[in-house]
Structures are given as C-alpha cells and as structure tokens.
Tab-separated table of C-alpha atoms and ligand atoms in Angstrom:
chain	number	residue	atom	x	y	z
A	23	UNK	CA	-34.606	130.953	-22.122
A	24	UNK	CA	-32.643	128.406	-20.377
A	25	UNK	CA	-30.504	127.948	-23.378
A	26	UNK	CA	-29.501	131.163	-24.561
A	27	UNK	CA	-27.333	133.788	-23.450
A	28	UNK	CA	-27.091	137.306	-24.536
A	29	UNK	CA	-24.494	139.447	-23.500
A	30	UNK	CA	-24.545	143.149	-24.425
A	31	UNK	CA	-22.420	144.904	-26.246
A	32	UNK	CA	-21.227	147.538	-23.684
A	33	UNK	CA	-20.320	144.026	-21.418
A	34	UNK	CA	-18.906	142.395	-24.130
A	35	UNK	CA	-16.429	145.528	-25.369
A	36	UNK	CA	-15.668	146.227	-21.871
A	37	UNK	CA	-14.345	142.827	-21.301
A	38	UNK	CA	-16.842	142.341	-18.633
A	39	UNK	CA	-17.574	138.396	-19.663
A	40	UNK	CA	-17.205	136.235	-16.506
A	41	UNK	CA	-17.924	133.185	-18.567
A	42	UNK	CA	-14.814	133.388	-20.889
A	43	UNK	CA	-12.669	130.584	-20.209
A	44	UNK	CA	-15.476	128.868	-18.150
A	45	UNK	CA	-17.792	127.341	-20.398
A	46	UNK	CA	-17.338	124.095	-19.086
A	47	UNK	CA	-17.501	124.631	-15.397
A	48	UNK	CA	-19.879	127.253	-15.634
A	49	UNK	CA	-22.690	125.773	-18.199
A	50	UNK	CA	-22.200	122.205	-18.918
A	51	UNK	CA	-20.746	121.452	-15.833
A	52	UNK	CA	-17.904	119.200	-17.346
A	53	UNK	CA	-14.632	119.100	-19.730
A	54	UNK	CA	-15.567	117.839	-22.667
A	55	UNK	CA	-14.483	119.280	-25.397
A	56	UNK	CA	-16.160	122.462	-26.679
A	57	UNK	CA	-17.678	122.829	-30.814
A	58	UNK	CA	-18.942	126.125	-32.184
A	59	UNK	CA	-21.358	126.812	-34.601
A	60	UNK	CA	-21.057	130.384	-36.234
A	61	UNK	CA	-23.826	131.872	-38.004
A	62	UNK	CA	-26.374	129.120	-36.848
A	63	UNK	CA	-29.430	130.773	-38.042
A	64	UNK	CA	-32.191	128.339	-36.596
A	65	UNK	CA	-30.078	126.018	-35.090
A	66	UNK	CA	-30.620	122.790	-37.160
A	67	UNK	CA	-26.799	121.697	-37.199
A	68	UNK	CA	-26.161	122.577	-33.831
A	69	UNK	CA	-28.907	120.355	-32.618
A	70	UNK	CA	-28.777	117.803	-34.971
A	71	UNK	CA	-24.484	117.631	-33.768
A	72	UNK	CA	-25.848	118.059	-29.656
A	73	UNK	CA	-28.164	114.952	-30.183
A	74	UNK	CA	-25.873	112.862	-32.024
A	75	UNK	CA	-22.593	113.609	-29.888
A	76	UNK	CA	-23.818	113.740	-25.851
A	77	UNK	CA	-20.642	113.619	-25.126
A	78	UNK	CA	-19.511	116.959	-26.647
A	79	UNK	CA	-20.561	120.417	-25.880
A	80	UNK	CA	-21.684	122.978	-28.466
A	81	UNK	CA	-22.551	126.418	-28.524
A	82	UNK	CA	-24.765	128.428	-31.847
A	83	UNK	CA	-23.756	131.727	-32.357
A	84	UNK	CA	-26.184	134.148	-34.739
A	85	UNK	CA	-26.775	137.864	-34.044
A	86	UNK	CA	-30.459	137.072	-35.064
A	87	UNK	CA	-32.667	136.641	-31.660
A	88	UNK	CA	-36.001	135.235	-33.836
A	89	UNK	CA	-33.960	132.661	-35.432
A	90	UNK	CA	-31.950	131.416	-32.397
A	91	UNK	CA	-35.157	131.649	-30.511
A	92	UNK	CA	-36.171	128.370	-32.567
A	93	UNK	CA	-33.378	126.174	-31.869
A	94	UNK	CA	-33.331	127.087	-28.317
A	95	UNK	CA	-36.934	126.308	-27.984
A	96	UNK	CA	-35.945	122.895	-29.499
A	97	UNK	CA	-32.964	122.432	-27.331
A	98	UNK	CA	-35.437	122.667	-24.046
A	99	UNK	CA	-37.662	120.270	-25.489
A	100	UNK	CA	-34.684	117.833	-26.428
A	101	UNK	CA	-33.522	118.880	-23.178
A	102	UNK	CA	-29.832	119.236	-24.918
A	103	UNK	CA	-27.864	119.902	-21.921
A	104	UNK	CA	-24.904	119.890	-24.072
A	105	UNK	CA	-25.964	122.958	-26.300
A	106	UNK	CA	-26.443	126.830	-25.573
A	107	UNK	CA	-26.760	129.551	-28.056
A	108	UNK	CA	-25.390	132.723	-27.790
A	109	UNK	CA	-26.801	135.808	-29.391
A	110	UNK	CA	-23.696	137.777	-30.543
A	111	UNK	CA	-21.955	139.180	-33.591
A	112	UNK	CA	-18.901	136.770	-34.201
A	113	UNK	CA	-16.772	140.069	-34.924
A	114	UNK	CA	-16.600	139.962	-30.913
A	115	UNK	CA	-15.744	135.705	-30.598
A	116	UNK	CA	-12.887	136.152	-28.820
A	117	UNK	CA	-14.128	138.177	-26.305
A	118	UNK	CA	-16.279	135.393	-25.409
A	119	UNK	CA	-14.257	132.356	-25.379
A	120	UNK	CA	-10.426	132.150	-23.928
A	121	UNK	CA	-7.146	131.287	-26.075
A	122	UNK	CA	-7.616	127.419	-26.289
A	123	UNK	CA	-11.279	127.116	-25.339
A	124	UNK	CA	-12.035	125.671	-28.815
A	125	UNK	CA	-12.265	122.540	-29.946
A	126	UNK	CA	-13.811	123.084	-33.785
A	127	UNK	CA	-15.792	125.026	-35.720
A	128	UNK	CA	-18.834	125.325	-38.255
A	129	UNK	CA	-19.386	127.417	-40.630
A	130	UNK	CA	-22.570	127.180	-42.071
A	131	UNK	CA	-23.996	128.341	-44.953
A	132	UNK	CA	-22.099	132.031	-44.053
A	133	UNK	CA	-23.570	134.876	-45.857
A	134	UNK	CA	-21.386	135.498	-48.997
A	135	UNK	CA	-20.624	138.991	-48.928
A	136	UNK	CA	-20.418	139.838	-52.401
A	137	UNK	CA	-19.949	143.430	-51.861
A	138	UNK	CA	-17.921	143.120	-48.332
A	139	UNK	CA	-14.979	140.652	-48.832
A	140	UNK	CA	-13.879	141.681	-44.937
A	141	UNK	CA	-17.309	140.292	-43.448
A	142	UNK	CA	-16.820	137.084	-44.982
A	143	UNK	CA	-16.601	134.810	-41.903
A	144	UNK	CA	-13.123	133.377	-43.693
A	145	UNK	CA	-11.553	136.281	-44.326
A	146	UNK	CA	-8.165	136.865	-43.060
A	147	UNK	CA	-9.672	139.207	-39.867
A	148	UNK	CA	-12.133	136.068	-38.766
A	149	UNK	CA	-9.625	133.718	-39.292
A	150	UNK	CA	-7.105	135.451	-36.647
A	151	UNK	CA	-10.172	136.021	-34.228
A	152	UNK	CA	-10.664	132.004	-34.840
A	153	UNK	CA	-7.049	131.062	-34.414
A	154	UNK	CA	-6.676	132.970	-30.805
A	155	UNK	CA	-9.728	130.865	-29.088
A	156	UNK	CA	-9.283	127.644	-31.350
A	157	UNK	CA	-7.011	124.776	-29.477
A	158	UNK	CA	-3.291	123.915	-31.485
A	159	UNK	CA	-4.960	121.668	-34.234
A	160	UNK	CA	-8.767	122.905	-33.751
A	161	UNK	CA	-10.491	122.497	-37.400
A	162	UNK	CA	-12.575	125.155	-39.402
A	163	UNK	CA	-15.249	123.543	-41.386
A	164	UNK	CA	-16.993	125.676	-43.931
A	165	UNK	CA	-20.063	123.884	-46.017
A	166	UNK	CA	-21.643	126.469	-48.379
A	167	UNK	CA	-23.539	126.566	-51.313
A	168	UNK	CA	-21.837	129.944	-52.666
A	169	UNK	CA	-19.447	129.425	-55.376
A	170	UNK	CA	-18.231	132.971	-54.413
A	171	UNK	CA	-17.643	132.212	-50.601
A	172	UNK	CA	-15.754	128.714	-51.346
A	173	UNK	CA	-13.667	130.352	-54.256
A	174	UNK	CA	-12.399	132.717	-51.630
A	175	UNK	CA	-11.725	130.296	-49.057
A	176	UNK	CA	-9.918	128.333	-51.213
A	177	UNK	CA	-7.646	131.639	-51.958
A	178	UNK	CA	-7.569	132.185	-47.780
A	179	UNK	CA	-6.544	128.578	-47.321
A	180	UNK	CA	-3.261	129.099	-49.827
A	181	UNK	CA	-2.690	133.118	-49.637
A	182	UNK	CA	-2.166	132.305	-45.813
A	183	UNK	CA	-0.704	128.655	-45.792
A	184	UNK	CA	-3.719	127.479	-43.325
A	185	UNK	CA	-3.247	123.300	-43.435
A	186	UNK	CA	-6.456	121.946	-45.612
A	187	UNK	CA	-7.176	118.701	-44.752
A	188	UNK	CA	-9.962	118.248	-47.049
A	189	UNK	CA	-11.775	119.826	-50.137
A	190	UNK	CA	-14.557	119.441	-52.616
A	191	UNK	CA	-16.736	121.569	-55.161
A	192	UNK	CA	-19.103	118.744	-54.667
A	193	UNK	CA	-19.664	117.398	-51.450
A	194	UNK	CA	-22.581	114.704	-51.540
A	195	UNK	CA	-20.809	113.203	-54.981
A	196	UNK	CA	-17.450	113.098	-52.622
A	197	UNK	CA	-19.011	111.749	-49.314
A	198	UNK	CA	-17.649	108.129	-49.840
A	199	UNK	CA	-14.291	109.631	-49.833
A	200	UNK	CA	-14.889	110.600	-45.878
A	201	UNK	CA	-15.100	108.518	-42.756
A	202	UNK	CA	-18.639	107.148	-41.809
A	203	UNK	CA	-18.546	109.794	-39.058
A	204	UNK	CA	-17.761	112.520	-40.901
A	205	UNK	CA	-20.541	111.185	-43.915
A	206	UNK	CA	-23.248	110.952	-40.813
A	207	UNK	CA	-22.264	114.759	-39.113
A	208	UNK	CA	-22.128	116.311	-43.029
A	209	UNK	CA	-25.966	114.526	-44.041
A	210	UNK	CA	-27.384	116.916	-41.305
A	211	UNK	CA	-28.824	119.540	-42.665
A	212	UNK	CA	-29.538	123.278	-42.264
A	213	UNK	CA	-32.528	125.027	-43.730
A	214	UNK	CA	-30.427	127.325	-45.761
A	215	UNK	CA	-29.532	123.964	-47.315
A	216	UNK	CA	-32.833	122.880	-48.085
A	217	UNK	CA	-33.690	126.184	-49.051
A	218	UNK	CA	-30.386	126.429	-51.718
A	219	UNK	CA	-30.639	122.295	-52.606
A	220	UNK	CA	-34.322	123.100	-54.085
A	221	UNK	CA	-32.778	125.414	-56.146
A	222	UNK	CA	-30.317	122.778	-57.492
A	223	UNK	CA	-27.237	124.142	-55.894
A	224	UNK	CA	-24.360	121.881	-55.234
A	225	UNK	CA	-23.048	121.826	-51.473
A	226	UNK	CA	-19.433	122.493	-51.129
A	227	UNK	CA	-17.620	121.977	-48.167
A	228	UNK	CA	-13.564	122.298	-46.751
A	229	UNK	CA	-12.039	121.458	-43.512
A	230	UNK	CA	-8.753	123.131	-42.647
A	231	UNK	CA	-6.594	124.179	-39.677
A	232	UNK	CA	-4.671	127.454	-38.935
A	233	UNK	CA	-2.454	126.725	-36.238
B	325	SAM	C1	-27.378	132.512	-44.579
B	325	SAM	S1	-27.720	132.378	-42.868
B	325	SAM	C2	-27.331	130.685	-42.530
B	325	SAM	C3	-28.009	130.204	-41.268
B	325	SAM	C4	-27.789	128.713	-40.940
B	325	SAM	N1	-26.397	128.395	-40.717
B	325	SAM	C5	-28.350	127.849	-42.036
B	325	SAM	O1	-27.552	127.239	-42.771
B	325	SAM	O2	-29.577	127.749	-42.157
B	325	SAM	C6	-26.350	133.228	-42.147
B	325	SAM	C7	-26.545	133.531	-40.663
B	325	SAM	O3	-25.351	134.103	-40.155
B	325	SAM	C8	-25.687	135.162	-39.273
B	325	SAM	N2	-24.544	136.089	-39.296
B	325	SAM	C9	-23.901	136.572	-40.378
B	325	SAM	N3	-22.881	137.380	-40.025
B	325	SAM	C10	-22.883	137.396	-38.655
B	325	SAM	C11	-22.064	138.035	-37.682
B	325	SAM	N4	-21.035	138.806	-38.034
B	325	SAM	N5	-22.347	137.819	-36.377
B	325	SAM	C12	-23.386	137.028	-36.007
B	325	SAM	N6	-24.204	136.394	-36.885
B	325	SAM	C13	-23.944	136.577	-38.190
B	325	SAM	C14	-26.960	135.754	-39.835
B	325	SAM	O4	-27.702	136.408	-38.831
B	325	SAM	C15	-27.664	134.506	-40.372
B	325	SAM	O5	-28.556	133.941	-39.441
C-alpha cells in the first residue's frame, strides 16, 4: 500500500534504514514538523490528527499488519499525503527515526502490561528510546483508560523528574481547563475508546516532556 512501510527486522537491527533522518525529504516531500502515533491500532487518531492538521506530518506505528491495514486503506481514500504507517515494534523507534526527527508523540490507549511493567510504552526503557529521536521540548501524550498504566506514568513522570505539563484522572470533566485546540485534537477518538467508554471507563490523559 502506498501508505505503509514495513521494514524487516534483519534491516531494521542491521541499521540498514535509508529513511532515518529523511522522513521529510523522502515521504512528504517537505519540513514540516513530524507527529508520531505509537501503538495506533486502526489508525483512527492518526487520521482524524492528518485531516485536521494538513500542515503537519504524521506517522502510525503498530506491529499489527490487519489493523494498520485499515487506516492505511482510509488514508488512500482521504488521500492523506501527510500520513504513513509503519508496521514495526516501537522497541526498535529509534532505529527508524534520527536524534531530533520528532516533533510529539501519542500514546494511545497502550496496552497495560499488568504482568510486564518493562513493556509498558512509559516505562523508563521507552522513555530513553523516546527522548533520543524526540526534538529539545518534543511532548509525550499518553490518553488511557487503564488506571494501572496512568498510575505508573504518574510514578515515571516524578521517579525520573520528566517536566508534566498537564494531568487529569478525568479528562472529558477537565477539557475546559485546555485550549480549544487541544479540546478539538483530545474529542477524536480511537476505537479502543469507544470500546472502553461503553464500558463506563473514565479517559485519563497526561502530557509531559523529558528533555
Ligand atoms: C490496546 S491497542 C490500542 C490501539 C489504538 N491506539 C486504539 O486506541 O484503538 C494497543 C496497540 O498497540 C500495539 N502495540 C503494543 N505494543 C507494541 C509494540 N511494542 N510495538 C508495536 N506495536 C505495539 C498493539 O499491536 C495494539 O494494536
């Protein structure tokens, strides 16, 4: 598909990625400044963000080919020239984007990890993977449903001294508190967050930097 790209893992661990560093020039063809979503599942955020912001450039990252395959399909029919997904395990970000490449980045509804505290997608080893591709100042946003995951990331955020610029258990009673812009980017929603706000679970949601 036009819109996806899927590096193997022999490429990837043998630092054989021609496109790191030149995601601009190479794919959206010019500098504007780069947003990643990790753990996109379907896609939903990433093209609700690419249809609402032309003028920035996104790439969806999920190991998951069937569920990328639907976003993709959507961003052809959009024709979202700002927005490619790439089918990779985010253990392996940085080996895809150069120190500085980043702009910002999503987390969305990221898998909780009960069991596997060093898989969460904020723990400490992430976070360093994160800070070596994300610009000085780049923000991490995190909107989750799981207590367990936020309660964590709250522990992250002070254990490590990242800067947390903003915070709530309970994000759509807090939305007046944020910028029109921000209110407008958070209302988008993924289908994890359907799926979880059927079942009554409040949305939480942090933004913080780490460098
Ligand atoms: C709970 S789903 C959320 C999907 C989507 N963000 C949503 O809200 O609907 C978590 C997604 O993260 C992906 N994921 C989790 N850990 C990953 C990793 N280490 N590398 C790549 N994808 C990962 C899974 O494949 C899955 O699609």
């Amino acid at each position: 598909m036009n819109h996806v790209l899927e590096p193997s893992v022999e490429m990837t661990l043998n630092n054989e990625i021609d496109y790191k560093g030149d995601w601009n020039s190479r794919f959206f063809k010019n500098s504007n400044p780069i947003i990643l979503e990790l753990g996109c599942g379907k896609g939903e955020y990433a093209v609700g963000l690419a249809e609402k912001y032309p003028h920035l450039n996104f790439v969806a990252v999920d190991i998951k080919g069937n569920r990328i395959y639907i976003g993709a399909k959507q961003a052809e029919e959009k024709e979202l020239d700002n927005l490619f997904f790439l089918r990779a395990k985010i253990d392996f970000i940085d080996y895809y984007f150069e120190e500085n490449e980043v702009d910002e980045i999503w987390l969305t509804f990221s898998d909780p990890q009960p069991n596997k505290p060093n898989k969460r997608l904020t723990s400490k080893s992430f976070i360093e993977r994160y800070r070596k591709i994300l610009k000085p100042g780049g923000i991490i946003h995190l909107k989750t449903d799981s207590d367990l995951l936020f309660e964590s990331t709250e522990e992250e955020i002070a254990e490590h001294g990242y800067n947390c610029l903003f915070l709530t258990w309970d994000l759509y009673g807090d939305l007046h508190k944020l910028p029109q812009e921000s209110q407008d980017v958070l209302k988008i929603k993924t289908h994890y967050e359907e799926l979880f706000t059927k079942k009554g679970a409040q949305i939480k949601y942090c933004k913080f930097t780490v460098n």
